[in-house]
Amino acid sequence: MAMGSMKVCVVGLGQIGFPVAQYVHEKGMQVWGYDISAATVEHANQGGQFKATNSWSEIPSADVYIVCVTTGQVDGCPDLKAVFNVCQKISEKAASSTLVTIESTVVPGTARKIFTEIFNSQVNLVHAPHRYWADEPEEHGVNQIRVIGAVNEESLASGMEFYEGNLGIPMHVCGSAEVAEMCKITENSHRYLQIAFAEDLKMLCGRIGMDFEDLRAACNTKWNVAIPEARDGIGRHCLPKDIRYVMSMAPSTLLESALRVDKEYRAWLSKRTP
Ligand SMILES: NC(=O)c1ccc[n+]([C@@H]2O[C@H](COP(=O)([O-])OP(=O)(O)OC[C@H]3O[C@@H](n4cnc5c(N)ncnc54)[C@H](O)[C@@H]3O)[C@@H](O)[C@H]2O)c1
């Protein structure tokens, strides 16, 4: 299909969905954006070059639906109801050739459950999570190397044609949708562990009267060591959420300890004289 005649709908127009919709528009496709928040839709219509709406009936049947809605937690458990909710809506408009790509962060098993239970196995469905870093959207935005996993071969072929063929995004192919789902939350857990180690080390340095930054600079001269900074605790949205997504799959002593270290570090910081 010619790029100009392809219809793409981006669902969820927040920090991820907005730049995704812009990028797809810049590639020459017809783009519609949908979000439940009127304020977000207004922001998108002011700043974006695609049409945004909070009225689902205004969204035409699209060739591709990109799901970028909120995923969160309730009582420490993954809360994916927005993803299920919008996929239910998409199923009303989808045909067997439609590509549905879940870009929101989810737990392993989500894409396949949605494929069978909501789409009755009648669409192409892939998971292509983000590595977006809002502070560096040029280098670490929508089109950096990403991973993709699919529920079957046809879906993978459709997803690869869209991402690499149409959007020019380099994709690493995972053996299944589940590996792609696990990959995203594992990456962020890995980062969480690295920072928690730096926090632990900084507290240890405090106890033995050693300069943490001096030690860090010395260690980081080694080729395979990269101890990050220890700042104000492990914040923002994704790292604390994604490590808990991994822990919701199975117990992990190491990840449990990292959460405890971060909590202890925050208490330690608050007691320190500046
Ligand atoms: N922000 C990042 O840097 C980043 C990086 C990697 C992955 N992610 C993941 O991407 C996903 C989106 O994150 P974000 O930062 O863009 O979140 P966000 O909160 O900025 O945006 C999510 C949007 O989804 C909309 N939404 C929620 N429920 C909806 C529904 N039922 N129907 C339609 N719209 C709905 C919200 O109104 C909001 O505008 C999350 O799963 C997040 O974990 C985010």
GROMACS .gro file of C-alpha atoms and ligand atoms in nm:
model
  318
    1MET     CA    1   0.000   0.000   0.000
    2ALA     CA    2   0.128   0.350  -0.083
    3MET     CA    3   0.229   0.537   0.233
    4GLY     CA    4   0.002   0.833   0.155
    5SER     CA    5  -0.308   0.616   0.151
    6MET     CA    6  -0.227   0.435   0.477
    7LYS     CA    7  -0.452   0.528   0.769
    8VAL     CA    8  -0.293   0.511   1.113
    9CYS     CA    9  -0.464   0.574   1.446
   10VAL     CA   10  -0.256   0.650   1.755
   11VAL     CA   11  -0.449   0.575   2.073
   12GLY     CA   12  -0.326   0.770   2.378
   13LEU     CA   13  -0.156   1.102   2.303
   14GLY     CA   14   0.062   1.156   2.610
   15GLN     CA   15   0.439   1.172   2.641
   16ILE     CA   16   0.479   0.873   2.405
   17GLY     CA   17   0.170   0.889   2.180
   18PHE     CA   18   0.210   1.251   2.074
   19PRO     CA   19   0.564   1.217   1.931
   20VAL     CA   20   0.466   0.881   1.779
   21ALA     CA   21   0.173   1.042   1.594
   22GLN     CA   22   0.393   1.329   1.479
   23TYR     CA   23   0.658   1.088   1.353
   24VAL     CA   24   0.408   0.877   1.160
   25HIS     CA   25   0.261   1.195   1.009
   26GLU     CA   26   0.608   1.312   0.904
   27LYS     CA   27   0.654   0.980   0.723
   28GLY     CA   28   0.360   1.072   0.500
   29MET     CA   29   0.077   0.859   0.639
   30GLN     CA   30  -0.272   0.978   0.728
   31VAL     CA   31  -0.285   1.004   1.107
   32TRP     CA   32  -0.569   1.029   1.358
   33GLY     CA   33  -0.507   1.059   1.729
   34TYR     CA   34  -0.747   0.951   2.002
   35ASP     CA   35  -0.733   1.017   2.376
   36ILE     CA   36  -0.998   1.019   2.650
   37SER     CA   37  -0.861   1.342   2.794
   38ALA     CA   38  -1.012   1.656   2.639
   39ALA     CA   39  -0.714   1.864   2.757
   40THR     CA   40  -0.468   1.623   2.592
   41VAL     CA   41  -0.666   1.630   2.268
   42GLU     CA   42  -0.668   2.011   2.274
   43HIS     CA   43  -0.292   2.017   2.333
   44ALA     CA   44  -0.242   1.772   2.044
   45ASN     CA   45  -0.459   1.975   1.808
   46GLN     CA   46  -0.265   2.292   1.896
   47GLY     CA   47   0.084   2.144   1.872
   48GLY     CA   48   0.048   1.852   1.632
   49GLN     CA   49   0.000   1.824   1.258
   50PHE     CA   50  -0.251   1.541   1.277
   51LYS     CA   51  -0.618   1.540   1.372
   52ALA     CA   52  -0.686   1.449   1.737
   53THR     CA   53  -1.021   1.375   1.896
   54ASN     CA   54  -1.175   1.231   2.211
   55SER     CA   55  -1.472   1.103   2.015
   56TRP     CA   56  -1.413   0.743   1.907
   57SER     CA   57  -1.685   0.765   1.643
   58GLU     CA   58  -1.474   1.021   1.454
   59ILE     CA   59  -1.193   0.769   1.410
   60PRO     CA   60  -1.216   0.593   1.073
   61SER     CA   61  -1.132   0.226   1.023
   62ALA     CA   62  -0.753   0.239   1.013
   63ASP     CA   63  -0.491   0.007   0.864
   64VAL     CA   64  -0.280   0.037   1.178
   65TYR     CA   65  -0.369   0.112   1.542
   66ILE     CA   66  -0.084   0.210   1.773
   67VAL     CA   67  -0.168   0.172   2.142
   68CYS     CA   68   0.018   0.422   2.365
   69VAL     CA   69  -0.217   0.456   2.661
   70THR     CA   70  -0.134   0.472   3.032
   71THR     CA   71  -0.026   0.160   3.216
   72GLY     CA   72   0.011   0.180   3.592
   73GLN     CA   73  -0.030  -0.004   3.917
   74VAL     CA   74  -0.303  -0.059   4.173
   75ASP     CA   75  -0.183  -0.179   4.515
   76GLY     CA   76   0.153  -0.275   4.362
   77CYS     CA   77  -0.010  -0.490   4.088
   78PRO     CA   78  -0.001  -0.406   3.715
   79ASP     CA   79  -0.303  -0.205   3.603
   80LEU     CA   80  -0.347  -0.257   3.228
   81LYS     CA   81  -0.715  -0.179   3.200
   82ALA     CA   82  -0.664   0.118   2.964
   83VAL     CA   83  -0.488  -0.114   2.715
   84PHE     CA   84  -0.770  -0.372   2.733
   85ASN     CA   85  -1.030  -0.098   2.711
   86VAL     CA   86  -0.891   0.061   2.394
   87CYS     CA   87  -0.828  -0.277   2.230
   88GLN     CA   88  -1.195  -0.357   2.287
   89LYS     CA   89  -1.279  -0.035   2.103
   90ILE     CA   90  -1.033  -0.111   1.823
   91SER     CA   91  -1.188  -0.457   1.778
   92GLU     CA   92  -1.512  -0.287   1.668
   93LYS     CA   93  -1.331  -0.130   1.370
   94ALA     CA   94  -1.059  -0.386   1.291
   95ALA     CA   95  -1.045  -0.625   0.994
   96SER     CA   96  -0.833  -0.939   0.961
   97SER     CA   97  -0.558  -0.744   0.780
   98THR     CA   98  -0.544  -0.468   1.044
   99LEU     CA   99  -0.218  -0.426   1.235
  100VAL     CA  100  -0.260  -0.357   1.607
  101THR     CA  101   0.064  -0.267   1.781
  102ILE     CA  102   0.083  -0.235   2.157
  103GLU     CA  103   0.356   0.015   2.245
  104SER     CA  104   0.249   0.069   2.608
  105THR     CA  105   0.457  -0.119   2.867
  106VAL     CA  106   0.276  -0.440   2.969
  107VAL     CA  107   0.351  -0.769   3.146
  108PRO     CA  108   0.428  -1.090   2.952
  109GLY     CA  109   0.114  -1.260   2.827
  110THR     CA  110  -0.084  -0.940   2.773
  111ALA     CA  111  -0.055  -0.918   2.393
  112ARG     CA  112  -0.152  -1.283   2.343
  113LYS     CA  113  -0.446  -1.256   2.584
  114ILE     CA  114  -0.573  -0.951   2.396
  115PHE     CA  115  -0.518  -1.127   2.062
  116THR     CA  116  -0.725  -1.430   2.156
  117GLU     CA  117  -0.984  -1.288   2.394
  118ILE     CA  118  -1.055  -0.948   2.238
  119PHE     CA  119  -0.963  -0.993   1.871
  120ASN     CA  120  -1.060  -1.358   1.846
  121SER     CA  121  -0.721  -1.412   1.673
  122GLN     CA  122  -0.851  -1.212   1.374
  123VAL     CA  123  -0.593  -0.928   1.343
  124ASN     CA  124  -0.217  -0.893   1.318
  125LEU     CA  125  -0.086  -0.807   1.662
  126VAL     CA  126   0.264  -0.711   1.778
  127HIS     CA  127   0.426  -0.558   2.083
  128ALA     CA  128   0.687  -0.287   2.016
  129PRO     CA  129   0.770  -0.115   2.345
  130HIS     CA  130   0.947   0.220   2.381
  131ARG     CA  131   1.285   0.328   2.511
  132TYR     CA  132   1.186   0.691   2.500
  133TRP     CA  133   1.389   0.936   2.709
  134ALA     CA  134   1.205   1.267   2.729
  135ASP     CA  135   1.527   1.460   2.803
  136GLU     CA  136   1.683   1.346   2.472
  137PRO     CA  137   1.397   1.297   2.222
  138GLU     CA  138   1.626   1.324   1.918
  139GLU     CA  139   1.873   1.052   2.023
  140HIS     CA  140   1.643   0.841   2.238
  141GLY     CA  141   1.299   0.904   2.094
  142VAL     CA  142   1.058   0.714   1.872
  143ASN     CA  143   1.302   0.593   1.605
  144GLN     CA  144   1.596   0.455   1.803
  145ILE     CA  145   1.652   0.078   1.783
  146ARG     CA  146   1.359  -0.101   1.945
  147VAL     CA  147   1.240  -0.457   1.995
  148ILE     CA  148   0.937  -0.625   1.842
  149GLY     CA  149   0.761  -0.948   1.926
  150ALA     CA  150   0.450  -1.092   1.765
  151VAL     CA  151   0.176  -1.342   1.840
  152ASN     CA  152   0.239  -1.527   1.510
  153GLU     CA  153   0.442  -1.514   1.186
  154GLU     CA  154   0.184  -1.313   0.987
  155SER     CA  155   0.172  -1.051   1.260
  156LEU     CA  156   0.550  -1.028   1.270
  157ALA     CA  157   0.568  -0.980   0.892
  158SER     CA  158   0.302  -0.707   0.910
  159GLY     CA  159   0.473  -0.538   1.207
  160MET     CA  160   0.816  -0.544   1.042
  161GLU     CA  161   0.677  -0.402   0.718
  162PHE     CA  162   0.527  -0.114   0.916
  163TYR     CA  163   0.815  -0.035   1.152
  164GLU     CA  164   1.117  -0.100   0.933
  165GLY     CA  165   0.960  -0.068   0.588
  166ASN     CA  166   0.732   0.232   0.639
  167LEU     CA  167   0.873   0.408   0.944
  168GLY     CA  168   1.242   0.326   0.898
  169ILE     CA  169   1.288   0.224   1.262
  170PRO     CA  170   1.553  -0.046   1.323
  171MET     CA  171   1.385  -0.335   1.504
  172HIS     CA  172   1.536  -0.629   1.692
  173VAL     CA  173   1.307  -0.927   1.642
  174CYS     CA  174   1.224  -1.124   1.958
  175GLY     CA  175   1.115  -1.488   1.940
  176SER     CA  176   0.768  -1.405   2.075
  177ALA     CA  177   0.547  -1.122   2.198
  178GLU     CA  178   0.623  -1.243   2.553
  179VAL     CA  179   0.998  -1.189   2.511
  180ALA     CA  180   0.939  -0.834   2.384
  181GLU     CA  181   0.708  -0.767   2.680
  182MET     CA  182   0.964  -0.905   2.925
  183CYS     CA  183   1.250  -0.723   2.751
  184LYS     CA  184   1.105  -0.379   2.822
  185ILE     CA  185   1.052  -0.435   3.194
  186THR     CA  186   1.382  -0.621   3.229
  187GLU     CA  187   1.575  -0.328   3.079
  188ASN     CA  188   1.425  -0.093   3.332
  189SER     CA  189   1.482  -0.337   3.618
  190HIS     CA  190   1.845  -0.361   3.513
  191ARG     CA  191   1.876   0.015   3.529
  192TYR     CA  192   1.700   0.019   3.866
  193LEU     CA  193   1.952  -0.235   4.003
  194GLN     CA  194   2.247  -0.030   3.878
  195ILE     CA  195   2.120   0.284   4.053
  196ALA     CA  196   2.028   0.093   4.369
  197PHE     CA  197   2.386  -0.039   4.380
  198ALA     CA  198   2.517   0.319   4.353
  199GLU     CA  199   2.284   0.426   4.637
  200ASP     CA  200   2.397   0.134   4.854
  201LEU     CA  201   2.761   0.212   4.785
  202LYS     CA  202   2.713   0.579   4.867
  203MET     CA  203   2.560   0.487   5.206
  204LEU     CA  204   2.844   0.240   5.268
  205CYS     CA  205   3.098   0.513   5.183
  206GLY     CA  206   2.924   0.740   5.434
  207ARG     CA  207   2.965   0.474   5.702
  208ILE     CA  208   3.337   0.419   5.638
  209GLY     CA  209   3.417   0.787   5.576
  210MET     CA  210   3.510   0.756   5.209
  211ASP     CA  211   3.430   1.000   4.925
  212PHE     CA  212   3.173   0.818   4.705
  213GLU     CA  213   3.235   1.034   4.396
  214ASP     CA  214   3.610   0.978   4.418
  215LEU     CA  215   3.550   0.602   4.441
  216ARG     CA  216   3.296   0.606   4.155
  217ALA     CA  217   3.531   0.799   3.925
  218ALA     CA  218   3.811   0.553   4.002
  219CYS     CA  219   3.594   0.242   3.942
  220ASN     CA  220   3.451   0.380   3.619
  221THR     CA  221   3.794   0.394   3.457
  222LYS     CA  222   3.762   0.016   3.413
  223TRP     CA  223   3.626  -0.092   3.073
  224ASN     CA  224   3.333  -0.297   3.203
  225VAL     CA  225   3.229  -0.083   3.501
  226ALA     CA  226   2.977   0.203   3.477
  227ILE     CA  227   2.845   0.294   3.822
  228PRO     CA  228   2.575   0.561   3.777
  229GLU     CA  229   2.519   0.864   3.998
  230ALA     CA  230   2.317   0.828   4.318
  231ARG     CA  231   2.087   1.130   4.332
  232ASP     CA  232   1.754   1.176   4.513
  233GLY     CA  233   1.616   0.823   4.497
  234ILE     CA  234   1.492   0.628   4.194
  235GLY     CA  235   1.216   0.846   4.062
  236ARG     CA  236   1.007   0.928   3.756
  237HIS     CA  237   0.741   0.687   3.649
  238CYS     CA  238   0.886   0.397   3.457
  239LEU     CA  239   1.168   0.240   3.663
  240PRO     CA  240   0.972   0.194   3.990
  241LYS     CA  241   0.671   0.068   3.794
  242ASP     CA  242   0.854  -0.169   3.562
  243ILE     CA  243   1.062  -0.341   3.833
  244ARG     CA  244   0.733  -0.417   4.010
  245TYR     CA  245   0.591  -0.554   3.683
  246VAL     CA  246   0.881  -0.803   3.675
  247MET     CA  247   0.826  -0.889   4.042
  248SER     CA  248   0.457  -0.951   3.972
  249MET     CA  249   0.564  -1.240   3.746
  250ALA     CA  250   0.769  -1.429   4.009
  251PRO     CA  251   0.952  -1.354   4.335
  252SER     CA  252   1.308  -1.217   4.310
  253THR     CA  253   1.535  -1.170   4.612
  254LEU     CA  254   1.764  -0.933   4.422
  255LEU     CA  255   1.486  -0.706   4.296
  256GLU     CA  256   1.321  -0.704   4.642
  257SER     CA  257   1.653  -0.594   4.789
  258ALA     CA  258   1.689  -0.314   4.534
  259LEU     CA  259   1.350  -0.171   4.636
  260ARG     CA  260   1.459  -0.187   5.001
  261VAL     CA  261   1.789  -0.016   4.924
  262ASP     CA  262   1.614   0.273   4.749
  263LYS     CA  263   1.377   0.317   5.043
  264GLU     CA  264   1.664   0.309   5.291
  265TYR     CA  265   1.865   0.555   5.077
  266ARG     CA  266   1.581   0.810   5.070
  267ALA     CA  267   1.552   0.791   5.451
  268TRP     CA  268   1.931   0.822   5.482
  269LEU     CA  269   1.935   1.128   5.254
  270SER     CA  270   1.659   1.299   5.449
  271LYS     CA  271   1.859   1.263   5.773
  272ARG     CA  272   2.186   1.394   5.628
  273THR     CA  273   2.292   1.750   5.701
  274PRO     CA  274   2.340   1.930   5.366
  275LIG     N1  275   0.710   0.843   2.899
  275LIG     C1  276   0.814   0.765   2.876
  275LIG     O1  277   0.928   0.811   2.874
  275LIG     C2  278   0.794   0.617   2.848
  275LIG     C3  279   0.903   0.543   2.805
  275LIG     C4  280   0.885   0.409   2.775
  275LIG     C5  281   0.760   0.351   2.789
  275LIG     N2  282   0.655   0.427   2.832
  275LIG     C6  283   0.523   0.362   2.843
  275LIG     O2  284   0.437   0.415   2.742
  275LIG     C7  285   0.300   0.416   2.789
  275LIG     C8  286   0.245   0.556   2.781
  275LIG     O3  287   0.325   0.639   2.863
  275LIG     P1  288   0.316   0.798   2.859
  275LIG     O4  289   0.437   0.847   2.933
  275LIG     O5  290   0.291   0.846   2.720
  275LIG     O6  291   0.188   0.820   2.949
  275LIG     P2  292   0.099   0.953   2.956
  275LIG     O7  293   0.028   0.947   3.084
  275LIG     O8  294   0.184   1.073   2.925
  275LIG     O9  295  -0.003   0.933   2.834
  275LIG     C9  296  -0.096   0.830   2.829
  275LIG    C10  297  -0.222   0.883   2.762
  275LIG    O10  298  -0.316   0.778   2.754
  275LIG    C11  299  -0.445   0.837   2.772
  275LIG     N3  300  -0.541   0.735   2.810
  275LIG    C12  301  -0.550   0.667   2.928
  275LIG     N4  302  -0.652   0.580   2.926
  275LIG    C13  303  -0.708   0.590   2.802
  275LIG    C14  304  -0.819   0.527   2.739
  275LIG     N5  305  -0.890   0.432   2.801
  275LIG     N6  306  -0.850   0.565   2.612
  275LIG    C15  307  -0.779   0.662   2.549
  275LIG     N7  308  -0.673   0.725   2.604
  275LIG    C16  309  -0.639   0.690   2.730
  275LIG    C17  310  -0.425   0.942   2.880
  275LIG    O11  311  -0.528   1.039   2.880
  275LIG    C18  312  -0.288   0.999   2.840
  275LIG    O12  313  -0.298   1.113   2.758
  275LIG    C19  314   0.306   0.359   2.931
  275LIG    O13  315   0.282   0.222   2.926
  275LIG    C20  316   0.449   0.385   2.975
  275LIG    O14  317   0.493   0.296   3.076
  275LIG    C21  318   0.668   0.559   2.861
   0.00000   0.00000   0.00000
